[in-house]
Amino acid sequence: MAEMREITFREAVNEALREEMRRDPRILILGEDILPGGGVFGVHGGLDEEFPGRLLQTPIAEAGFVGMGVGAALAGGPVICEVMFADFMTVCMDEIINQAAKFRYMSGGQASVPLIVRAPCGMGRGVGAQHTQSFEALFAHIPGLKVAIPGTPAAAKGLLKSALRGDDPVVFLEYKGLYAMRGPVSDDPELLAEFGRGSVERPGRDVTLVASGTMLHKGLEVAAELAADGVDIEVIDPRCAAPIDHELILASVERTTRLVVADESVLECSLASEIAATVAERGFYSLDAPVRRVASPRMPKPFSPKLEPASLPQKADIAAAIREVLA
Amino acid sequence: MTTASGDNAARALHLDLYRMMTRIRAFEEAALYESGRGNVYGPLHACIGQEAIPAGLAPLLRPTDYVTSTHRGHGHALAKGADPQGMMAELFGRADGICRGKGGSQHIADFSVGMLGANGIVGAGYGIAAGAALRIRQAGRDDVSVVFFGDGAMARGTLHEVANICVLWKLPVLFVCEHNGFAQWVPSSENLCTDAVAGLMAGYGMPSRQVDGTDALAMHGCAAGFIADMRAGGGPAFIDARANRFHGHNSMDAQAYRSRDDVSRLRAEADPLALFRAATAAAGVLAAADMDPLDAAAEAEMRAAAEAALAGPWPDPADAWEDILAPRKAHAHG
């Protein structure tokens, strides 16, 4: 019988990798520093021991090893490339955008590229502007890519397993702030999460809050606090930036008539912007208030502990936006 | 070769090499002709002058080996066994094109024969070929992966990243530089810090050799040794294949950067087909009477391919929405 356990986001990623590597002997993992301690964020713990020769620790060469991931995926079977920080994906943009995302199309459907590029993303502590970026909107803009931004351990496990059983290139972004977070996860190795399906993490009647990544948890805390004031907030984890679960969001807004969207990424051209635009286009007559977006201001992430908070949406920003749409 | 069986083997090899060269030439001539008539949509990058390079490798490659190619990729596709009619239909943007009209000349691919695609991005093939080679080794196969690229692509950083990994991991990747002297419009001397690229690659610790890339036999001989080593478990190797591009960078290139005399001289002195005819005749292996029918057959094959492709259907505009992502599978979902 399948059982629900409380495990961390990191353990959920590890469990997805372990279960799928047991199931599919073709799965390979390439990445930098992935062997000592299971990698910089420790998600590969114990895998090298169980699957010797299938975790390939690469030189510092993102364009090289992600390009090889494309080739190995084309030549048959899923490949995971771990890029140590999402920021380093800028070094292998050709491989992801021009190669992985285009091969099925350019070849008229001959080719499949089951390449999963996993990368920790988002705010860190004292690591400055080159180890903290959120790129979900950047990749969501590219046809041919699927983009996951799981907000919970269950979403991380289910989506990663789906990615590994699918035939499409996936950019799999893991918010660093979530790795230690615990949540209920099934131990059923056949339980997958569908790409493009969001999840209602807290049902509510008064306001729809679509919150991704770390904002999901800030949003849930805000929802719990505002519940004391009699405000009933529905919190949705979109889980994927491509495809986006517009139907779930539109159906929720139809009931609540108010929408706030919260992302950690920079506001302009963000996932929040895309969701807000779609609701404005398709759900305008459901709305009783203008849509509000809460996202990072248009600045590189600063270094100093006194500057960092200014670069990131805080709970107070989400609460203020919610009060505004209710006013 | 002194024995009768040796003579027969040499004769068969010479016929194979010449047949492939003249087929590649005929394909390119037919494609250029159709381009001139407005039937090829977009630019065409002809490999006339470089035929001996893919032709030299063709007899050495199996369907289970892999090739990655470039924007100048028709010769590589034919050498790997792709169907010329499907290729021609692709150049014309037809529904029965090898890539259903989604790729065009610069993205010709035939995965059924291990041809992992021409590529519009210079220097993108290194990683893809090396990844395919990684798959080969993980599966315990004795196949090889060949990456074709121009000397222009040797300026890309991806070459360093991939060459380093291929040597470290001893991957069966044959790097074949089609050294035609131009990076699009710019002479090699302004694109690369050295002409001695085999020396450069030897620095990585991979066997590297400069070869006359207008000589199909020399190409074949050099590649045969490298490929045999890789099938026996060896690592990567590099060939600096010197040849010439008789046409411009592509069919839209007025070639303001070189004179007509330069091109005429190359055609007179460095035509790989003419050089092969003279050499094989001098060696007493093949005579004109052996090769003339191959020329005629190749021309007829490629004319027929073009005519059949021109009669093929155009894609339905709705087809543009297909092949973006894989068809959905049924899964248990939570």
XYZ file of C-alpha atoms in Angstrom:
661
model
C 0.000 0.000 0.000
C 1.218 3.441 -0.864
C 1.981 5.609 2.119
C 2.256 9.350 2.663
C 5.350 10.526 4.536
C 6.690 13.960 5.448
C 9.984 14.355 3.562
C 12.040 17.314 2.425
C 12.052 18.781 -1.053
C 15.667 17.582 -1.391
C 14.632 14.034 -0.423
C 11.724 14.178 -2.847
C 14.048 15.020 -5.742
C 16.413 12.260 -4.660
C 13.546 9.764 -4.423
C 12.293 10.644 -7.910
C 15.776 10.120 -9.350
C 16.267 6.846 -7.491
C 12.887 5.367 -8.442
C 13.190 6.314 -12.101
C 16.814 5.157 -12.395
C 15.718 1.794 -11.033
C 12.929 1.672 -13.582
C 14.873 2.879 -16.640
C 18.504 1.760 -16.952
C 19.113 4.292 -19.731
C 18.852 7.297 -17.413
C 22.189 9.107 -17.033
C 23.059 12.099 -14.865
C 25.714 14.606 -15.897
C 26.834 17.526 -13.803
C 29.591 19.328 -11.977
C 30.634 18.187 -8.480
C 27.720 15.757 -8.274
C 29.570 12.926 -6.513
C 31.065 14.227 -3.246
C 28.153 14.454 -0.834
C 25.648 14.038 -3.659
C 26.388 17.465 -5.120
C 26.349 21.066 -3.986
C 22.721 20.781 -2.831
C 22.998 17.104 -1.991
C 20.190 15.797 -4.178
C 22.227 12.877 -5.559
C 22.956 11.288 -2.182
C 23.422 7.510 -2.422
C 22.755 7.338 -6.155
C 26.336 6.718 -7.272
C 26.522 3.762 -4.883
C 23.305 2.242 -6.230
C 23.905 3.104 -9.904
C 27.676 2.978 -10.484
C 28.800 4.565 -13.753
C 25.524 6.378 -14.389
C 26.405 9.625 -12.624
C 29.039 11.343 -14.726
C 30.894 14.123 -12.984
C 31.848 16.608 -15.660
C 34.474 19.292 -16.051
C 33.299 22.905 -15.627
C 31.808 23.083 -19.099
C 28.059 23.720 -19.184
C 27.923 24.200 -22.958
C 29.921 21.013 -23.391
C 28.062 18.689 -21.059
C 24.561 20.033 -21.757
C 25.347 19.694 -25.477
C 26.337 16.121 -24.717
C 23.068 15.717 -22.862
C 21.258 16.693 -26.054
C 23.251 14.130 -28.053
C 22.804 11.342 -25.512
C 19.072 12.058 -25.327
C 18.787 12.054 -29.133
C 20.661 8.760 -29.281
C 18.156 7.099 -26.964
C 16.968 7.613 -23.439
C 16.518 10.229 -20.755
C 19.431 12.333 -19.571
C 19.558 14.682 -16.615
C 22.023 17.526 -16.683
C 22.394 19.269 -13.371
C 23.507 22.850 -13.802
C 24.853 23.826 -10.390
C 23.093 27.193 -10.322
C 20.400 28.300 -12.773
C 22.484 31.395 -13.474
C 25.042 29.133 -15.182
C 22.409 28.094 -17.724
C 23.264 31.285 -19.574
C 26.443 29.456 -20.603
C 24.466 26.702 -22.341
C 21.560 28.632 -23.850
C 22.310 27.414 -27.393
C 22.198 23.822 -26.248
C 18.853 24.296 -24.487
C 17.096 26.770 -26.778
C 18.449 26.102 -30.276
C 19.183 22.408 -29.922
C 17.077 20.605 -27.292
C 13.943 22.683 -27.849
C 14.126 22.580 -31.648
C 15.153 19.066 -32.659
C 11.736 17.423 -32.600
C 10.283 20.240 -34.665
C 13.120 20.750 -37.133
C 13.305 17.030 -37.825
C 9.587 16.804 -38.502
C 8.996 14.619 -35.454
C 11.832 12.148 -36.093
C 13.728 13.096 -32.964
C 12.918 13.066 -29.268
C 15.057 14.956 -26.772
C 14.280 13.600 -23.293
C 16.766 15.972 -21.671
C 16.006 17.319 -18.217
C 18.117 20.289 -17.228
C 17.797 20.582 -13.454
C 18.989 23.753 -11.805
C 18.700 25.280 -8.356
C 17.449 28.832 -8.710
C 16.314 31.846 -6.762
C 17.446 33.749 -3.726
C 20.413 32.589 -1.698
C 22.205 34.154 1.223
C 25.133 36.432 0.481
C 25.852 35.035 -2.972
C 25.085 38.170 -4.980
C 23.729 38.662 -8.459
C 25.186 35.637 -10.315
C 23.851 32.821 -8.111
C 20.287 33.958 -7.423
C 18.296 34.422 -10.602
C 14.868 33.067 -11.505
C 14.634 32.069 -15.152
C 11.255 30.351 -15.427
C 9.796 33.091 -17.630
C 12.897 33.174 -19.825
C 12.548 29.478 -20.666
C 8.748 29.498 -20.705
C 9.073 31.827 -23.686
C 10.633 29.062 -25.805
C 8.314 26.734 -27.754
C 9.448 23.140 -27.438
C 10.426 23.398 -23.770
C 8.477 22.418 -20.693
C 9.328 24.356 -17.555
C 8.723 23.048 -14.037
C 8.900 25.203 -10.892
C 7.560 22.869 -8.234
C 6.588 24.624 -5.030
C 6.281 21.523 -2.825
C 8.124 18.224 -2.293
C 5.163 16.344 -3.794
C 5.210 18.481 -6.918
C 8.976 18.099 -7.239
C 8.824 14.324 -7.058
C 5.813 13.905 -9.305
C 6.965 16.320 -11.985
C 10.538 15.040 -12.099
C 9.260 11.502 -12.524
C 6.942 12.657 -15.307
C 9.818 14.468 -16.990
C 11.893 11.288 -16.904
C 9.095 9.248 -18.463
C 8.346 11.842 -21.122
C 9.982 12.537 -24.464
C 10.381 16.299 -24.210
C 13.148 18.599 -23.029
C 12.363 19.996 -19.601
C 13.891 22.872 -17.699
C 13.416 21.852 -14.069
C 13.956 24.772 -11.711
C 14.259 24.107 -7.998
C 14.051 27.075 -5.661
C 16.989 26.786 -3.303
C 14.906 28.082 -0.429
C 12.699 25.000 -0.680
C 15.280 22.202 -0.379
C 14.969 21.839 3.389
C 11.199 22.293 3.429
C 9.085 19.282 4.404
C 5.809 18.155 2.962
C 3.651 15.079 2.425
C 4.885 12.844 -0.402
C 3.607 9.460 -1.518
C 6.019 6.535 -1.689
C 4.070 5.114 -4.635
C 6.643 4.841 -7.450
C 3.867 4.984 -10.039
C 2.397 8.275 -8.841
C 3.308 11.030 -11.301
C 2.336 14.685 -11.571
C 1.046 15.905 -14.893
C 2.885 18.731 -16.624
C 0.775 21.827 -16.965
C -1.403 20.965 -13.976
C -1.372 23.420 -11.086
C -2.448 22.512 -7.595
C -4.809 24.158 -5.124
C -2.703 24.183 -1.958
C -5.372 25.921 0.116
C -8.986 26.304 -0.955
C -10.655 29.656 -0.327
C -13.548 31.870 -1.398
C -12.458 35.508 -1.351
C -9.218 35.921 -3.306
C -7.169 33.718 -5.647
C -3.458 33.890 -4.896
C -1.310 32.175 -7.536
C 2.120 31.854 -5.936
C 5.099 29.948 -7.300
C 8.311 28.673 -5.716
C 9.192 30.289 -2.411
C 6.268 32.703 -2.795
C 3.913 29.767 -2.387
C 5.021 29.361 1.224
C 5.007 33.067 1.970
C 1.539 33.126 0.441
C 0.315 30.219 2.577
C 1.562 31.991 5.704
C -0.172 35.193 4.663
C -3.354 33.230 3.989
C -3.219 31.697 7.465
C -2.670 35.124 9.051
C -5.444 36.832 7.084
C -7.841 34.004 7.879
C -7.881 35.439 11.398
C -9.334 38.620 9.857
C -12.000 36.584 8.109
C -10.343 36.688 4.662
C -10.497 33.319 2.925
C -7.683 33.004 0.374
C -7.370 30.279 -2.252
C -3.670 29.552 -2.826
C -2.626 27.899 -6.078
C 0.828 26.538 -6.927
C 1.074 26.802 -10.735
C 3.841 24.118 -10.559
C 4.802 24.713 -14.217
C 5.648 27.853 -16.134
C 5.165 26.006 -19.433
C 2.532 24.923 -19.988
C 0.614 27.122 -17.533
C -2.576 25.759 -15.993
C -4.742 28.666 -17.097
C -7.954 26.666 -16.742
C -7.396 26.042 -13.026
C -6.631 29.718 -12.437
C -9.563 31.013 -14.502
C -11.971 28.658 -12.748
C -10.722 29.842 -9.369
C -10.989 33.526 -10.329
C -14.508 32.923 -11.561
C -15.415 31.911 -7.997
C -13.295 34.425 -6.040
C -13.472 37.343 -8.535
C -10.089 38.634 -7.316
C -6.522 37.683 -8.287
C -3.041 38.274 -6.911
C -0.048 36.598 -8.595
C 3.257 36.287 -6.734
C 6.629 35.277 -8.230
C 10.189 35.499 -7.031
C 11.406 36.429 -10.518
C 11.713 39.994 -11.828
C 8.284 41.528 -12.469
C 8.654 42.604 -16.084
C 7.665 39.809 -18.526
C 7.350 37.347 -15.638
C 5.148 34.298 -15.180
C 2.984 36.565 -13.006
C 2.632 38.910 -15.977
C 1.587 36.100 -18.292
C -1.007 34.811 -15.830
C -2.338 38.324 -15.208
C -2.573 39.002 -18.950
C -4.415 35.748 -19.605
C -6.935 36.407 -16.831
C -7.418 39.941 -18.185
C -8.085 38.512 -21.650
C -10.180 35.508 -20.784
C -11.542 36.215 -17.310
C -12.088 39.964 -17.353
C -15.808 39.771 -16.632
C -15.164 37.549 -13.598
C -12.998 40.197 -11.969
C -14.257 42.624 -9.337
C -10.882 44.324 -8.961
C -7.760 44.884 -11.060
C -5.243 42.029 -10.940
C -2.188 42.674 -8.767
C 1.272 41.229 -9.387
C 3.879 40.815 -6.669
C 7.394 40.041 -7.910
C 11.014 41.061 -7.586
C 11.913 44.622 -8.504
C 13.977 45.173 -11.638
C 17.396 45.054 -9.998
C 20.209 42.509 -9.805
C 20.222 40.723 -6.443
C 22.507 42.718 -4.124
C 25.047 41.231 -1.738
C 24.728 42.961 1.626
C 22.301 41.479 4.186
C 20.940 44.997 4.503
C 20.239 45.168 0.758
C 19.040 41.612 -0.001
C 15.500 41.998 1.412
C 14.779 44.982 -0.836
C 15.301 42.796 -3.891
C 12.713 40.193 -2.977
C 8.938 40.271 -2.394
C 8.111 39.860 1.281
C 5.003 38.574 3.033
C 3.940 42.164 3.699
C 3.941 42.848 -0.063
C 1.651 39.875 -0.687
C -0.646 40.890 2.191
C -0.803 44.474 0.901
C -1.726 43.285 -2.601
C -4.458 41.073 -1.200
C -5.905 43.936 0.853
C -5.778 46.101 -2.244
C -7.815 43.731 -4.420
C -10.312 43.382 -1.563
C -10.659 47.131 -1.019
C 47.731 -4.783 -54.179
C 49.040 -7.768 -56.053
C 46.392 -10.421 -55.611
C 43.230 -10.735 -57.640
C 41.072 -10.376 -54.528
C 43.077 -7.292 -53.547
C 42.512 -5.843 -57.000
C 38.810 -6.541 -56.684
C 38.651 -4.927 -53.259
C 40.501 -1.844 -54.498
C 38.247 -1.611 -57.502
C 35.123 -1.904 -55.350
C 36.403 0.758 -52.958
C 37.319 3.142 -55.795
C 33.904 2.655 -57.340
C 32.238 3.352 -53.965
C 34.269 6.491 -53.373
C 33.684 7.879 -56.842
C 29.995 6.954 -56.858
C 29.415 8.841 -53.620
C 31.387 11.874 -54.795
C 29.533 12.128 -58.058
C 26.186 11.609 -56.300
C 26.949 14.441 -53.878
C 28.066 16.662 -56.775
C 24.952 15.815 -58.760
C 22.696 16.465 -55.778
C 24.241 19.878 -55.234
C 24.098 20.761 -58.941
C 20.451 19.758 -59.109
C 19.659 21.670 -55.923
C 21.456 24.776 -57.202
C 19.613 24.513 -60.496
C 16.280 24.325 -58.666
C 17.368 27.155 -56.415
C 17.991 29.239 -59.536
C 14.491 28.385 -60.720
C 13.041 29.569 -57.418
C 12.123 26.117 -56.162
C 14.415 26.072 -53.131
C 13.032 28.206 -50.353
C 15.767 30.105 -48.508
C 19.543 29.838 -48.793
C 21.418 26.773 -50.007
C 24.928 25.985 -48.746
C 26.535 23.797 -51.388
C 29.511 21.565 -50.580
C 30.867 21.381 -54.136
C 34.645 21.074 -53.875
C 34.437 19.206 -50.546
C 32.822 15.950 -51.733
C 35.845 13.766 -51.042
C 35.547 14.299 -47.290
C 32.151 12.681 -46.636
C 32.679 10.264 -49.540
C 35.943 9.073 -47.997
C 34.190 8.265 -44.729
C 30.989 6.791 -46.177
C 32.220 3.207 -46.718
C 33.530 3.135 -43.132
C 30.272 4.039 -41.427
C 27.455 1.757 -40.271
C 23.806 2.759 -39.927
C 24.273 2.524 -36.133
C 27.139 5.038 -36.162
C 26.239 8.688 -35.706
C 27.039 11.790 -37.698
C 26.449 15.415 -36.797
C 26.612 17.905 -39.596
C 26.629 21.580 -40.448
C 24.689 24.122 -42.468
C 26.672 22.687 -45.416
C 25.340 19.235 -44.765
C 23.900 17.626 -47.896
C 27.047 15.609 -48.543
C 27.122 14.274 -44.991
C 23.488 13.209 -45.196
C 23.990 11.388 -48.503
C 27.175 9.755 -47.227
C 25.262 8.453 -44.199
C 22.570 6.990 -46.431
C 19.790 9.586 -46.430
C 17.298 9.462 -49.283
C 17.940 12.170 -51.908
C 14.302 12.552 -52.869
C 13.287 13.169 -49.265
C 16.177 15.620 -48.959
C 15.221 17.444 -52.134
C 11.578 17.649 -51.046
C 12.828 19.147 -47.783
C 14.718 21.866 -49.667
C 11.477 22.644 -51.474
C 9.507 22.807 -48.195
C 7.195 19.948 -49.111
C 5.122 17.754 -46.818
C 7.008 14.632 -47.911
C 10.363 16.243 -47.145
C 12.649 14.254 -44.899
C 11.729 16.637 -42.050
C 8.175 17.279 -43.284
C 9.196 20.744 -44.429
C 9.998 21.854 -40.871
C 13.768 21.992 -41.172
C 14.916 22.887 -44.677
C 18.417 22.642 -46.049
C 20.141 23.805 -42.876
C 18.424 21.246 -40.652
C 18.342 18.125 -42.771
C 18.308 15.079 -40.510
C 17.658 11.395 -40.978
C 17.578 9.664 -37.627
C 16.784 6.322 -39.270
C 20.368 6.209 -40.567
C 22.071 7.917 -37.612
C 22.310 11.306 -39.293
C 21.640 13.539 -36.295
C 21.096 16.650 -38.282
C 22.626 19.515 -40.120
C 22.747 22.465 -37.776
C 22.181 26.174 -38.177
C 24.427 26.961 -35.215
C 28.132 26.822 -35.996
C 29.909 24.655 -33.435
C 26.777 23.010 -32.022
C 27.601 19.566 -33.382
C 30.541 18.837 -31.075
C 28.477 18.271 -27.949
C 25.733 16.384 -29.742
C 28.221 13.993 -31.351
C 30.005 13.488 -28.039
C 26.714 12.799 -26.253
C 25.829 10.197 -28.868
C 29.292 8.686 -28.326
C 28.637 8.589 -24.576
C 25.453 6.634 -25.292
C 27.460 4.235 -27.470
C 29.955 3.557 -24.704
C 27.301 3.281 -21.982
C 25.545 0.641 -24.075
C 28.785 -1.262 -24.689
C 28.527 -0.828 -28.456
C 31.510 -0.532 -30.813
C 29.956 2.212 -32.932
C 31.480 5.648 -33.485
C 30.274 9.220 -33.712
C 31.560 11.602 -36.378
C 31.285 15.366 -36.094
C 31.779 17.355 -39.294
C 32.506 21.066 -38.948
C 34.283 23.816 -40.829
C 37.447 25.674 -39.934
C 35.150 28.582 -39.069
C 33.707 26.478 -36.235
C 37.162 25.936 -34.785
C 36.887 29.427 -33.326
C 34.013 28.282 -31.078
C 34.570 27.609 -27.370
C 32.373 24.516 -27.515
C 35.224 22.763 -29.335
C 37.460 23.172 -26.312
C 34.794 22.086 -23.831
C 33.898 18.963 -25.784
C 37.395 17.983 -26.927
C 38.550 18.118 -23.308
C 35.731 15.837 -22.137
C 36.131 13.433 -25.072
C 39.792 12.904 -24.238
C 39.131 12.634 -20.479
C 36.359 10.084 -21.026
C 37.960 8.384 -24.058
C 34.835 8.778 -26.196
C 34.715 7.428 -29.777
C 34.334 10.779 -31.544
C 35.993 11.483 -34.882
C 36.380 15.239 -35.311
C 36.495 16.070 -39.029
C 37.366 19.668 -39.845
C 36.388 20.542 -43.407
C 39.065 23.170 -43.759
C 37.841 25.148 -46.753
C 39.635 28.376 -45.955
C 36.632 30.539 -45.204
C 34.534 31.267 -42.155
C 31.480 32.395 -44.133
C 33.132 35.383 -45.882
C 36.264 35.760 -43.792
C 39.537 34.000 -44.675
C 40.816 31.483 -42.131
C 43.827 33.678 -41.431
C 41.495 36.243 -39.878
C 39.430 33.656 -38.027
C 42.001 31.366 -36.454
C 45.295 32.162 -34.730
C 46.965 29.226 -36.436
C 46.745 27.338 -39.698
C 48.164 24.227 -38.029
C 44.910 23.060 -36.484
C 46.018 19.428 -36.296
C 48.810 20.616 -34.027
C 46.303 22.506 -31.946
C 44.144 19.424 -31.444
C 47.150 17.178 -30.813
C 47.637 19.373 -27.763
C 44.535 17.782 -26.276
C 46.233 14.430 -26.520
C 44.121 13.096 -29.373
C 45.661 11.607 -32.519
C 45.427 14.389 -35.104
C 46.396 14.472 -38.728
C 46.261 16.868 -41.666
C 44.928 15.197 -44.801
C 44.339 16.311 -48.371
C 40.569 16.608 -48.238
C 40.345 16.697 -52.025
C 41.709 13.134 -52.093
C 38.970 10.632 -51.286
C 41.438 7.769 -50.937
C 43.594 9.701 -48.493
C 40.509 10.649 -46.476
C 39.370 7.061 -46.463
C 42.750 5.734 -45.415
C 43.197 8.182 -42.579
C 39.672 7.794 -41.243
C 39.848 3.996 -41.520
C 42.722 3.863 -39.051
C 41.108 6.239 -36.580
C 37.711 4.538 -36.747
C 39.211 1.066 -36.323
C 40.974 2.286 -33.167
C 37.719 3.687 -31.795
C 35.779 0.491 -32.514
C 38.469 -1.322 -30.524
C 37.859 0.944 -27.539
C 40.005 3.969 -28.380
C 39.221 7.616 -27.775
C 38.724 10.614 -30.031
C 40.763 11.630 -33.079
C 40.935 14.681 -35.312
C 41.293 15.092 -39.080
C 42.186 18.435 -40.626
C 40.749 17.835 -44.094
C 41.994 20.517 -46.506
C 39.590 21.220 -49.341
C 37.924 24.132 -51.071
C 34.498 25.664 -51.321
C 33.853 26.299 -55.006
C 30.634 28.182 -54.371
C 29.935 31.067 -52.056
C 28.957 30.655 -48.431
C 25.472 30.110 -49.755
C 23.308 30.617 -52.807
C 22.760 34.275 -51.891
C 26.466 35.115 -51.562
C 27.889 37.464 -54.248
C 31.420 36.540 -53.094
C 32.718 40.108 -52.918
C 35.629 38.783 -50.858
C 37.317 36.759 -53.636
C 37.810 36.980 -57.379
C 36.352 34.852 -60.124
C 39.914 33.918 -61.070
C 40.479 32.441 -57.623
C 37.449 30.218 -58.059
C 38.367 29.231 -61.626
C 41.839 28.245 -60.493
C 40.413 26.098 -57.686
C 38.030 24.392 -60.064
C 40.884 23.663 -62.467
C 43.396 22.499 -59.881
C 41.503 21.135 -56.889
C 38.353 19.435 -58.109
C 38.157 16.243 -56.033
C 36.311 14.346 -58.759
C 38.756 15.275 -61.511
C 41.718 14.535 -59.238
C 40.277 11.144 -58.364
C 39.627 10.271 -62.016
C 43.205 11.075 -62.913
C 44.678 9.234 -59.938
C 42.662 6.045 -60.271
C 43.327 5.924 -64.000
C 47.051 6.405 -63.417
C 46.992 3.617 -60.847
C 45.214 1.387 -63.338
C 42.254 0.721 -61.026
C 39.374 2.476 -62.790
C 39.053 3.856 -66.300
C 36.826 6.581 -67.664
C 34.510 3.863 -68.936
C 33.984 2.753 -65.322
C 33.227 6.219 -64.024
C 31.285 7.887 -66.828
C 28.250 5.673 -66.193
C 28.379 6.599 -62.491
C 28.254 10.273 -63.445
C 25.298 9.643 -65.723
C 23.515 7.536 -63.117
C 24.050 10.153 -60.402
C 22.772 12.937 -62.614
C 19.710 10.891 -63.548
C 19.108 9.927 -59.899
C 19.219 13.508 -58.682
C 17.170 14.901 -61.578
C 14.545 12.256 -60.847
C 14.702 13.106 -57.136
C 14.145 16.782 -57.926
C 11.291 16.101 -60.331
C 9.575 13.748 -57.902
C 10.075 16.240 -55.084
C 8.577 19.040 -57.176
C 5.498 16.909 -57.716
C 5.140 16.341 -53.969
C 2.447 17.916 -51.810
C 2.771 21.171 -49.913
C 2.185 20.896 -46.175
C -1.144 21.944 -44.752
C -0.669 25.182 -42.767
C -2.106 23.366 -39.741
C 0.934 21.043 -39.831
C 2.949 23.928 -38.376
C 1.379 23.032 -35.013
C 2.652 19.446 -35.061
C 5.959 18.148 -33.642
C 6.435 20.938 -31.099
C 6.165 18.534 -28.167
C 5.795 14.765 -27.947
C 2.300 13.332 -28.234
C 0.770 12.970 -24.765
C 1.105 9.596 -23.085
C -1.308 8.080 -20.626
C 0.163 8.014 -17.108
C -1.120 7.551 -13.598
C -1.304 11.055 -12.210
C -1.620 12.328 -8.700
